XYZ file of C-alpha atoms in Angstrom:
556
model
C -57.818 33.672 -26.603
C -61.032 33.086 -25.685
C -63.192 30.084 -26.888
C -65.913 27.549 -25.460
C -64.981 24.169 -23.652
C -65.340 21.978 -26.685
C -62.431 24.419 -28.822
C -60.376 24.452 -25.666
C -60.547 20.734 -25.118
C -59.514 20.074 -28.884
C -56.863 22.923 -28.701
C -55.289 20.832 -25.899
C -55.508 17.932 -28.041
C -53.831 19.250 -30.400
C -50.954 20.506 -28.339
C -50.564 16.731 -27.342
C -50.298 16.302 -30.880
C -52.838 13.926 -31.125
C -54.293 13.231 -34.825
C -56.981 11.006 -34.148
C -60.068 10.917 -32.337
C -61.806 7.076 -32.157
C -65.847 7.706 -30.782
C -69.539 8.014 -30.921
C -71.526 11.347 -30.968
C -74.587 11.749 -28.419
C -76.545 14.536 -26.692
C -74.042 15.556 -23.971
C -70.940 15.801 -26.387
C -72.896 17.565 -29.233
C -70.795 20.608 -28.468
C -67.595 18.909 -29.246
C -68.485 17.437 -32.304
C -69.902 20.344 -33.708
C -66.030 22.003 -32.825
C -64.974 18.351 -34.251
C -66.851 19.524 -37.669
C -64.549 23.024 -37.287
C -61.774 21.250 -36.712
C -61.862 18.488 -39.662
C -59.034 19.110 -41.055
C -56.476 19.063 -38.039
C -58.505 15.825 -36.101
C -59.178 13.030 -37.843
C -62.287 11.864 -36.371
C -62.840 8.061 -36.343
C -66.961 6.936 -36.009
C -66.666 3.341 -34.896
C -70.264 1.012 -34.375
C -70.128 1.078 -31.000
C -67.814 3.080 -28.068
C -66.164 -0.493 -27.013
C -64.908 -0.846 -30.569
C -63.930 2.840 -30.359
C -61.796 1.978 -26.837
C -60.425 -0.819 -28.474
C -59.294 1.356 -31.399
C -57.803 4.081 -29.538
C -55.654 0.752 -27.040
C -54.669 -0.855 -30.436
C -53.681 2.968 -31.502
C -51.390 3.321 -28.629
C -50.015 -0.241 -28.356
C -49.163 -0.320 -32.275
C -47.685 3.526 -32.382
C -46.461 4.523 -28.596
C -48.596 7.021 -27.914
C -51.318 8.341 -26.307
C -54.801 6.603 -27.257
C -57.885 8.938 -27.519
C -61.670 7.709 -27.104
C -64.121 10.056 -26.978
C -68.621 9.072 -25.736
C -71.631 10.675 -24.504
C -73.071 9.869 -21.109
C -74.664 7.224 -19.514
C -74.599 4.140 -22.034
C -71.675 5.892 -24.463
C -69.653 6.160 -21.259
C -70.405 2.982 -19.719
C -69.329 1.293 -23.450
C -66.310 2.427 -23.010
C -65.819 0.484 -19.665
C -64.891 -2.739 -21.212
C -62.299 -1.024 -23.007
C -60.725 1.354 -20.227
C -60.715 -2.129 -18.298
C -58.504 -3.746 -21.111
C -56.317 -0.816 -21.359
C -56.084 -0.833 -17.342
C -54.998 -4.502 -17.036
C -52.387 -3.934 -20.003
C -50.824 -0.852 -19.175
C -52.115 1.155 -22.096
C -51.314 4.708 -22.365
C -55.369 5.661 -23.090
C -57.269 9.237 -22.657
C -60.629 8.253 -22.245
C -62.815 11.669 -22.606
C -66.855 11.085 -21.660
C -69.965 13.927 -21.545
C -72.312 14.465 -19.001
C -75.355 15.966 -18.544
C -75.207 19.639 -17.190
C -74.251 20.464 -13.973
C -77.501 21.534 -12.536
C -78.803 17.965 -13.610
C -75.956 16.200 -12.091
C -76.884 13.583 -9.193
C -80.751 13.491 -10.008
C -80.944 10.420 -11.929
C -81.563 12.619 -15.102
C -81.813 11.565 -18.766
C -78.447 9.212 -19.525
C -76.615 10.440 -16.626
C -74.174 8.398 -14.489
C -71.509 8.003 -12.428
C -68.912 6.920 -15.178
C -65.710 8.721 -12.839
C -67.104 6.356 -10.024
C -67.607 3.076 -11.875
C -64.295 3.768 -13.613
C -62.183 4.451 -10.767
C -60.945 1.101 -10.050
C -60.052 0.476 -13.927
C -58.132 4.085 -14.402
C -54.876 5.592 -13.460
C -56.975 8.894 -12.677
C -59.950 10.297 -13.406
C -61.608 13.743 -13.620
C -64.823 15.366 -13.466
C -64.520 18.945 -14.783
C -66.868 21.651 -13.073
C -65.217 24.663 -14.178
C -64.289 25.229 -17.668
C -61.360 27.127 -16.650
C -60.340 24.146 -15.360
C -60.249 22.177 -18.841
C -57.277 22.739 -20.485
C -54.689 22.127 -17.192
C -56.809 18.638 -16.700
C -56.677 17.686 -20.375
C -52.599 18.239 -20.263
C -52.588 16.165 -16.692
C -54.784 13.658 -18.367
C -51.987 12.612 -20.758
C -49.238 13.123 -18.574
C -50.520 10.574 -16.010
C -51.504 8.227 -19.245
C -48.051 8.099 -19.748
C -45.754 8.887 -16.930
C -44.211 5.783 -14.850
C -46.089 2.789 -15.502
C -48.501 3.828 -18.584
C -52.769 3.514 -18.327
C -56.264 4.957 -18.813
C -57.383 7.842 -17.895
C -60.858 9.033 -17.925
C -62.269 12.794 -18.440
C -65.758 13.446 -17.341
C -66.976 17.025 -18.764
C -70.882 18.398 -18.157
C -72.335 19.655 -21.297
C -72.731 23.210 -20.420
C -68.511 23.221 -19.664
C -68.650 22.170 -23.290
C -70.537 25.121 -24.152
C -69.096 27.690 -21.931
C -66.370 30.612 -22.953
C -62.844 30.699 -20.972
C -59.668 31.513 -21.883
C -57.389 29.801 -23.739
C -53.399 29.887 -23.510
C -51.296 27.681 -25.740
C -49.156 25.512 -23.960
C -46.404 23.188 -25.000
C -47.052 19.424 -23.594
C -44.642 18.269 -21.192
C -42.142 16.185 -21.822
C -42.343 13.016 -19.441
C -39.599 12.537 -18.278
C -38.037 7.975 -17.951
C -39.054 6.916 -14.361
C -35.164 6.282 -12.537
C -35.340 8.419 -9.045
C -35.578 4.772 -7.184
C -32.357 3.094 -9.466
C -30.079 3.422 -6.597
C -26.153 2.228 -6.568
C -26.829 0.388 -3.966
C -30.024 -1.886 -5.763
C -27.768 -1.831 -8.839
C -24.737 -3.455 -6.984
C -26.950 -5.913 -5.292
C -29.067 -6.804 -8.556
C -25.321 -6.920 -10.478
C -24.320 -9.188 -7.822
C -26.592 -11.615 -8.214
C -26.327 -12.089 -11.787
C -22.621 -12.328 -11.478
C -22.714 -14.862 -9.378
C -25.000 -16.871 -11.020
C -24.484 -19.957 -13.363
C -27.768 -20.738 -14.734
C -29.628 -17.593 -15.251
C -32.810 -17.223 -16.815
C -35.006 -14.312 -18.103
C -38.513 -13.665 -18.481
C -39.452 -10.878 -20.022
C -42.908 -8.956 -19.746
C -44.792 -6.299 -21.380
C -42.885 -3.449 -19.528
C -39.911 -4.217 -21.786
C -41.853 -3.011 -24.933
C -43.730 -0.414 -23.114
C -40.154 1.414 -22.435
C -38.960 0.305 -25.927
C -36.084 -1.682 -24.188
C -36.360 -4.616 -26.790
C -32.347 -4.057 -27.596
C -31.287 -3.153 -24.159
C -32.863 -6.844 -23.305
C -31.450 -8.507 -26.418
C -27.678 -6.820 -24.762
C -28.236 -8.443 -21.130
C -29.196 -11.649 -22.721
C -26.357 -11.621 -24.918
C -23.960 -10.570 -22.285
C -24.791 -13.007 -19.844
C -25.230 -15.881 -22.011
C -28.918 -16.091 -20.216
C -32.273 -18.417 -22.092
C -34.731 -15.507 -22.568
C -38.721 -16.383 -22.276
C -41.337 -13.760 -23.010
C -44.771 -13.748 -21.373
C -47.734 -13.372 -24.130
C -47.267 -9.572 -23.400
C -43.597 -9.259 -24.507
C -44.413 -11.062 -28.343
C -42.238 -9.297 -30.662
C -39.950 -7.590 -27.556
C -37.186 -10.699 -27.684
C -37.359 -12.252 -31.394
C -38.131 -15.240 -32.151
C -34.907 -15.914 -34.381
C -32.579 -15.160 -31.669
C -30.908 -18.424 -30.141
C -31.677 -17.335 -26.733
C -35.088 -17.302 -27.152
C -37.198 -19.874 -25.609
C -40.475 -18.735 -26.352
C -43.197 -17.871 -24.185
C -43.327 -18.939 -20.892
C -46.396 -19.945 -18.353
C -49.729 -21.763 -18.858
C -49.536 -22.520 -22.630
C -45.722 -22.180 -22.452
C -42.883 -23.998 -24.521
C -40.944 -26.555 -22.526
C -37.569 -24.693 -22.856
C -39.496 -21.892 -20.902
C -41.166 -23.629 -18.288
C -38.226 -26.017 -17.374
C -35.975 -22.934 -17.798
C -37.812 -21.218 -15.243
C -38.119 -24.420 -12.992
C -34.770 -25.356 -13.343
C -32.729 -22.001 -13.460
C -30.585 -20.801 -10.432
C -31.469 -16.982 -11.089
C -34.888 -15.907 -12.484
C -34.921 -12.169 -13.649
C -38.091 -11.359 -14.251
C -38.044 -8.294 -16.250
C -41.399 -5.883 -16.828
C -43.423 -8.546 -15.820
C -45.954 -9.040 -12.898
C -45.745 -12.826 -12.265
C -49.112 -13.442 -13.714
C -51.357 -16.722 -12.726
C -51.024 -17.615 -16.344
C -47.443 -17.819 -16.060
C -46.477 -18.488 -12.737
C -49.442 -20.749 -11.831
C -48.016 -21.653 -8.045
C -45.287 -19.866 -6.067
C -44.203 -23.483 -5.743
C -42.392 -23.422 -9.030
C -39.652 -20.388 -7.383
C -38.691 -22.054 -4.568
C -35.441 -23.179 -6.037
C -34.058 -20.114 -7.837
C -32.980 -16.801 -6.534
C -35.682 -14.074 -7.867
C -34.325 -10.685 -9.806
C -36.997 -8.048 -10.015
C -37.033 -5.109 -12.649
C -39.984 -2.952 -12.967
C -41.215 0.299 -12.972
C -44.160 0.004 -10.806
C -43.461 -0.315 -6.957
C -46.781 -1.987 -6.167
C -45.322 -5.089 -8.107
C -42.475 -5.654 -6.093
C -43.238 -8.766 -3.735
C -46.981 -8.445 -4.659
C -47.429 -11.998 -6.766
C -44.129 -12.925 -5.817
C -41.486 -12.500 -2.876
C -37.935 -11.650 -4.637
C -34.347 -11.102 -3.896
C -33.469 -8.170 -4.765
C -35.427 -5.376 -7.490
C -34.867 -2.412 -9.385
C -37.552 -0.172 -9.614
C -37.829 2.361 -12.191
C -38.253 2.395 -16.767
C -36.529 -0.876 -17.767
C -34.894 0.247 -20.602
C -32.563 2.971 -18.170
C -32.538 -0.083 -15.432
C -30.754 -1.675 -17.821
C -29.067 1.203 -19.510
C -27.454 1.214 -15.517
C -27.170 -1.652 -15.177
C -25.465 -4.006 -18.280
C -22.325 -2.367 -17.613
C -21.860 -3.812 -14.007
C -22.002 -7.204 -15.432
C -19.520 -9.924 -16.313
C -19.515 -11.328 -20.060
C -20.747 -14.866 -19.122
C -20.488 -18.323 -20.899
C -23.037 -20.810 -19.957
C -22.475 -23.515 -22.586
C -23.629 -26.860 -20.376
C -26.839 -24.106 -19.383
C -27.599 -23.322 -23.441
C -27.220 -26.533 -24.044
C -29.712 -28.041 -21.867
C -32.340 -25.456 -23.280
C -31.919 -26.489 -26.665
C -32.225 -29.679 -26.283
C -35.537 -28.700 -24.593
C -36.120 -26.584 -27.363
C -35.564 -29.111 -29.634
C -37.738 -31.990 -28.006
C -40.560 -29.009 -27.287
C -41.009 -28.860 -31.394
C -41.768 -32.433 -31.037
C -42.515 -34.595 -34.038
C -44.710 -32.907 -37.461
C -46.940 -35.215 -38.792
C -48.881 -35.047 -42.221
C -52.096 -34.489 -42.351
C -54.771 -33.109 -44.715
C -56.444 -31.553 -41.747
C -56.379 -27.572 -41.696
C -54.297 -27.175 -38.430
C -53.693 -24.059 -36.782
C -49.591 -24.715 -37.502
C -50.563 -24.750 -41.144
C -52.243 -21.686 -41.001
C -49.166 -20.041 -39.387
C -46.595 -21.422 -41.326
C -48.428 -20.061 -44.582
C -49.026 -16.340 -42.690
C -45.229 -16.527 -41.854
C -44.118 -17.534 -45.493
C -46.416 -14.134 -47.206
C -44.958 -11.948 -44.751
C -42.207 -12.826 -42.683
C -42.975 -11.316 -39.448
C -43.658 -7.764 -40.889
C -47.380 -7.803 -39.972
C -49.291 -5.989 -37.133
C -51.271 -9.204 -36.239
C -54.331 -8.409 -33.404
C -56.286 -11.497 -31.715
C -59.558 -11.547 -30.319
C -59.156 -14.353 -26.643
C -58.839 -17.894 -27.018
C -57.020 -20.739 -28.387
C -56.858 -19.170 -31.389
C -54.623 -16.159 -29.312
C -52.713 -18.963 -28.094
C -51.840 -20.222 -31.456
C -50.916 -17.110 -32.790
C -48.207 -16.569 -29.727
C -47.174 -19.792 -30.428
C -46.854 -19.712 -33.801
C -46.244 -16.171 -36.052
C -42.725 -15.280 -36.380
C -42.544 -12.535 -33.799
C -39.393 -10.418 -34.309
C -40.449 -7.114 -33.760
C -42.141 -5.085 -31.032
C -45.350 -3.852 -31.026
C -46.677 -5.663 -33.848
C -48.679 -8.181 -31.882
C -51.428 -6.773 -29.806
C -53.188 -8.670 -27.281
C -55.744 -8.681 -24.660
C -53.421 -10.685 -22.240
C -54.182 -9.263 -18.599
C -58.126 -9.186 -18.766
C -58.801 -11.758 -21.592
C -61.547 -9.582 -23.290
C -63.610 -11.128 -26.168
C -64.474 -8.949 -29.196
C -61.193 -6.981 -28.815
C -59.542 -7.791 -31.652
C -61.363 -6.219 -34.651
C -61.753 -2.681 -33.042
C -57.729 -3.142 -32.094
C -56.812 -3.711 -35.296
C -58.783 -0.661 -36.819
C -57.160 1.592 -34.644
C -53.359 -0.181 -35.830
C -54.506 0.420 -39.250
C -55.071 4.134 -39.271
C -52.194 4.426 -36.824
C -50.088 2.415 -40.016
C -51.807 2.679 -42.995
C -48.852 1.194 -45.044
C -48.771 -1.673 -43.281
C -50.552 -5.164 -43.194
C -53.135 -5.583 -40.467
C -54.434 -9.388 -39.280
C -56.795 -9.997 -36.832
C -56.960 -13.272 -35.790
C -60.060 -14.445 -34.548
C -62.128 -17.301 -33.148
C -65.972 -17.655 -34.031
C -67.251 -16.696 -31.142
C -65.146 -13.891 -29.774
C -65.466 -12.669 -33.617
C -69.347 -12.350 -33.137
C -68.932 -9.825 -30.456
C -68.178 -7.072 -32.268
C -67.938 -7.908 -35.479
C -70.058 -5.392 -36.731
C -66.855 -3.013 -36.348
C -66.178 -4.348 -39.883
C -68.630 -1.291 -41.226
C -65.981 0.486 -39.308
C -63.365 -0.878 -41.601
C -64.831 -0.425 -44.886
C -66.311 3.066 -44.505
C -63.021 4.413 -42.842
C -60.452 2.598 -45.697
C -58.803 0.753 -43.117
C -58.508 -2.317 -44.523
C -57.827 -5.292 -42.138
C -57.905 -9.287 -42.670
C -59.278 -11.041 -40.196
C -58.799 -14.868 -40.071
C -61.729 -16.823 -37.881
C -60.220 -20.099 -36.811
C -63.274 -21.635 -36.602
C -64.166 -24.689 -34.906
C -67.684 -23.593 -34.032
C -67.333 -23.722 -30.310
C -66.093 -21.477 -27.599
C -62.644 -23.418 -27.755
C -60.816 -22.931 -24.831
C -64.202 -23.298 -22.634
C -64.333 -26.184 -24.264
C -61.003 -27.416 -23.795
C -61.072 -26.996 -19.989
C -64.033 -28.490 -19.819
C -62.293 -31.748 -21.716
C -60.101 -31.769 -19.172
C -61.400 -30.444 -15.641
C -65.198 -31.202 -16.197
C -65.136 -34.634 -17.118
C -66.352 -33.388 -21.236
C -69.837 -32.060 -20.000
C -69.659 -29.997 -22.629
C -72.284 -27.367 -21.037
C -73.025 -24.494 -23.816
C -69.652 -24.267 -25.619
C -70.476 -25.519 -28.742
C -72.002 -22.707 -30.865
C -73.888 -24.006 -33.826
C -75.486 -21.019 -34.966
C -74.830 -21.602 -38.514
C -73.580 -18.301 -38.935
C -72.401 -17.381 -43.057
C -69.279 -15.362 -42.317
C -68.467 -15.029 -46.160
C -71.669 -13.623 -46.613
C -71.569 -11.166 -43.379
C -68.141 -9.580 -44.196
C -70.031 -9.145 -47.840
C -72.918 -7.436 -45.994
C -70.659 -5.094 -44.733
C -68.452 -3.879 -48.227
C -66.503 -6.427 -47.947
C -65.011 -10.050 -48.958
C -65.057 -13.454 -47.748
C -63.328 -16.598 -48.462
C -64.041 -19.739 -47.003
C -60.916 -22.444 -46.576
C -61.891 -25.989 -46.091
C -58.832 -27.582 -47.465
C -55.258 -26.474 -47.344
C -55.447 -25.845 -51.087
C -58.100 -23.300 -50.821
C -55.362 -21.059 -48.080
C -52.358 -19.445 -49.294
C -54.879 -17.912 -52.705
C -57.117 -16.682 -50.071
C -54.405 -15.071 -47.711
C -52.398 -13.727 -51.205
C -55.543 -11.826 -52.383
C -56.546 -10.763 -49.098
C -53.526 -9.323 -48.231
C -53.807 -7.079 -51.108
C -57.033 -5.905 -50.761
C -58.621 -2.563 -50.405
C -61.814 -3.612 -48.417
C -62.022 -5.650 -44.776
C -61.413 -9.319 -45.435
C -62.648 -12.631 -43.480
C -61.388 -15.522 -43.736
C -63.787 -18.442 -42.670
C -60.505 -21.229 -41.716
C -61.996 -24.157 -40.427
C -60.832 -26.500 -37.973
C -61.717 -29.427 -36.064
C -63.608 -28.814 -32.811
C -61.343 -30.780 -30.726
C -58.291 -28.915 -31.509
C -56.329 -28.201 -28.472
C -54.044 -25.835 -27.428
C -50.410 -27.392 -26.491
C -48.775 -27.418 -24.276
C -50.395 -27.107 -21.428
C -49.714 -26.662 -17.161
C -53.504 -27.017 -15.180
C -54.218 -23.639 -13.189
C -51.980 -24.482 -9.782
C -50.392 -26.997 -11.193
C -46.021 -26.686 -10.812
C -44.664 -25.242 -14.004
C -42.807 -28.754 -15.082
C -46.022 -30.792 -15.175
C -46.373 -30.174 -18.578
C -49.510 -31.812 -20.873
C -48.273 -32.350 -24.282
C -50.705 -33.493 -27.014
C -49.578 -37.331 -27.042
C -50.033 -36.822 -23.423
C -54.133 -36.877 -24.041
């Protein structure tokens, strides 16, 4: 069959049965939107405000559905828009096809008219990236684009195409994707029976669990190894949703803004198996806090073994067949004086409720909770407000809680939760927000309205850059320098702006009518929650600090 480079690129999308298309027309991708217009009826086409908010659209796509993301820009400034996004995607090991135009060949490398270098300024944020110069070249890069998005240990990937490729005729064979296959070539008998060893022979195991474990949908092989070992389970803010919070073995998440069960678990465990996990800063804050506990390592990337953190033993391959291989080597273990401790923990971590009229962040969770009982995709922008929402929703099911945990990027959460809603139309979509990450890119509501996808996003306002502000409480003797916002911005009247509707909640009264109607509505929602300015998040381990020298709010 022959066709031009923009049919044969959205031929190849469709053999990777992909049904939506975030982006942002320009000059050098004219010819794929006009084979886009052909096309309107097999690709849904999704025109965000801006190329970050269609990046984050296509990451909260993947992360909320399992497969592969698609963003599509023009070059120069489309391209580099995506950046921010490919970088996000990058740091969380997001399955992402990032597919950018060019100017024509014969242009290339003389600083013409929106041309740049977007396969060399993206090479350190992608698993692989492309330029194509021959458009009979297109379709086998397309299918190796999404096989390396999602083979081993899942990512961006970018595709650079020239606008005459676009234009020009080649030939066109239909191809069925390939299946990729689980990563398991390096889960050897011998790391199995020295990894099944150690657990055996341990009598205080804990786990902590990492984004890996819901990338390889192993939420119920970890829920079996927990269960069979009798081990405390922690989750890092990447594995929400991969461990539930109603299971007894849960401690909750683990690291900087940790529970205590976690962070003592960790501290005082004889075994740690970290599981999908990279031993983060945020979590692991000083290699000082594993010097007293053997160190199990399961992952799928070899690069992570002994990279943060020198271990024991590892397994290296998908975690749900690592564990598949390796739950029936074990011994069915009762820890009861090890459970024991962790509750109490658990129980002296809830520490003591105390009325107030204030709006709290716990008040606003415990109503979200009540209207929908962990069934919610919930996105968050970065912040204390992400914090709280870790800390807080009932988290019982993977996938339903999508973060920017590994590169912290403000202004992700709107164009996230977008690209969850047209991934799940049927289900409820929250994006909780603070008031300044919110202001990023909150002109992605227009987005929202004008595609019917619906979302509710909740600012927990306390008009300042919170967290800023909170280290600067404690590390900067409260010089608060630019962190408090006061712009005297009317987000009731902005979401209106945009097609949609605003409530503002000043007293706990005013929430639960506000979250009831919004969670029925047809248009975007914002919910203007305020809260005191010196809210802070709890608890709380300073950056190098050991993992047990917890702050806790009395503590200040």
């Amino acid at each position: 069959m022959i066709l031009n480079g923009s049919e044969i690129l959205l031929e190849c999308l469709l053999e990777q049965e992909v049904e939506t298309v975030f982006g942002y027309p320009g000059g050098a991708v004219l010819n794929i939107y006009d084979a886009l217009y052909k096309y309107k009826d097999k690709i849904r086409h999704v025109l965000t405000c801006h190329e970050q908010g269609a990046a984050h659209a296509a990451d909260g796509y993947a992360r909320s559905t399992g497969k592969v993301g698609v963003c599509l820009a023009t070059s120069g400034p489309g391209a580099t828009n995506l950046v921010t996004g490919i970088a996000t995607a990058y740091m969380d090991s997001t399955p992402m096809v990032a597919i950018t135009g060019n100017v024509t060949r014969p242009l290339l490398g003389k600083d013409s008219f929106q041309e740049v270098d977007i396969t060399g300024i993206t090479l350190p944020i992608t698993k692989h990236n492309f330029m194509v110069k021959n458009v009979d070249d297109l379709a086998h890069t397309i299918r190796e684009a999404f096989r390396i998005a999602q083979e081993g240990r899942p990512g961006p990937v970018l595709v650079d195409i020239p606008k005459d490729i676009t234009a020009q005729k080649g030939v066109y064979i239909k191809k069925e994707p390939v299946k990729v296959a689980r990563s398991n070539k390096h889960i050897t008998e011998e790391a199995l029976l020295e990894v099944s060893k150690l657990i055996n022979e341990s009598s205080r195991p804990f786990i902590y669990a990492g984004g890996g474990v819901i990338s390889s949908g192993a939420s119920e092989e970890l829920i079996a190894l927990a269960e069979k070992i009798d081990s405390p389970t922690s989750a890092s803010l990447m594995c929400m949703g991969g461990f539930p919070v109603t299971h007894p073995l849960y401690t909750g998440m683990i690291g900087m803004h940790g529970t205590k069960a976690s962070n003592l678990g960790a501290w005082e465990c004889d075994l740690l198996i970290a599981i999908g996990a990279r031993f983060s800063d945020r979590v692991i804050s000083s290699n000082d806090n594993l010097e007293g506990a053997k160190i199990i390592h399961l992952d799928i990337d070899p690069a992570e073994i002994n990279k943060n953190v020198k271990v024991d033993a590892s397994l290296i391959g998908d975690i749900k067949e690592s564990l598949r291989k390796l739950i029936p080597l074990l011994n069915k273990k009762d820890n009861k004086e090890w459970i024991n401790k962790m509750n109490i923990y658990k129980e002296e971590g809830r520490g003591t409720s105390k009325e107030s009229d204030e709006l709290t962040p716990e008040f606003l969770f415990s109503k979200i909770n009540e209207l929908t009982d962990g069934e919610a995709i919930v996105t968050t922008e970065v912040g204390q407000h992400q914090m709280w929402a870790s800390q807080f929703y009932k988290h019982i099911e993977p996938r339903r809680f999508i973060t920017s945990g590994g590169l912290g990027t403000m202004g992700f959460g709107l164009g996230a939760a977008i690209g969850c809603k047209v991934a799940n139309p049927d289900k409820l979509v929250i994006n909780i927000a603070g008031d300044g990450s919110f202001a990023m890119n909150c002109n992605e509501l227009a987005t929202s309205y004008a595609q019917k996808a619906p979302v509710v996003t909740i600012i927990v306002n306390n008009n300042a850059l919170g967290m800023v502000r909170q280290w600067q409480n404690f590390f900067y003797e409260e010089r608060y320098s630019h962190t408090s916002i006061n712009r005297g911005t009317n987000f009731v009247k902005l979401v209106e702006a945009y097609g949609g509707k605003g409530f503002l909640v000043e007293r706990k009264e005013q929430l639960e009518p506000a979250l009831k109607e919004a969670f029925n509505s047809s248009v975007p929602i914002v919910i203007d929650y305020r809260v005191h300015e010196d809210k802070k998040v709890f608890p709380m381990v300073a950056p190098g600090a050991l993992i047990n020298q917890i702050i806790y709010e009395e503590d200040v």
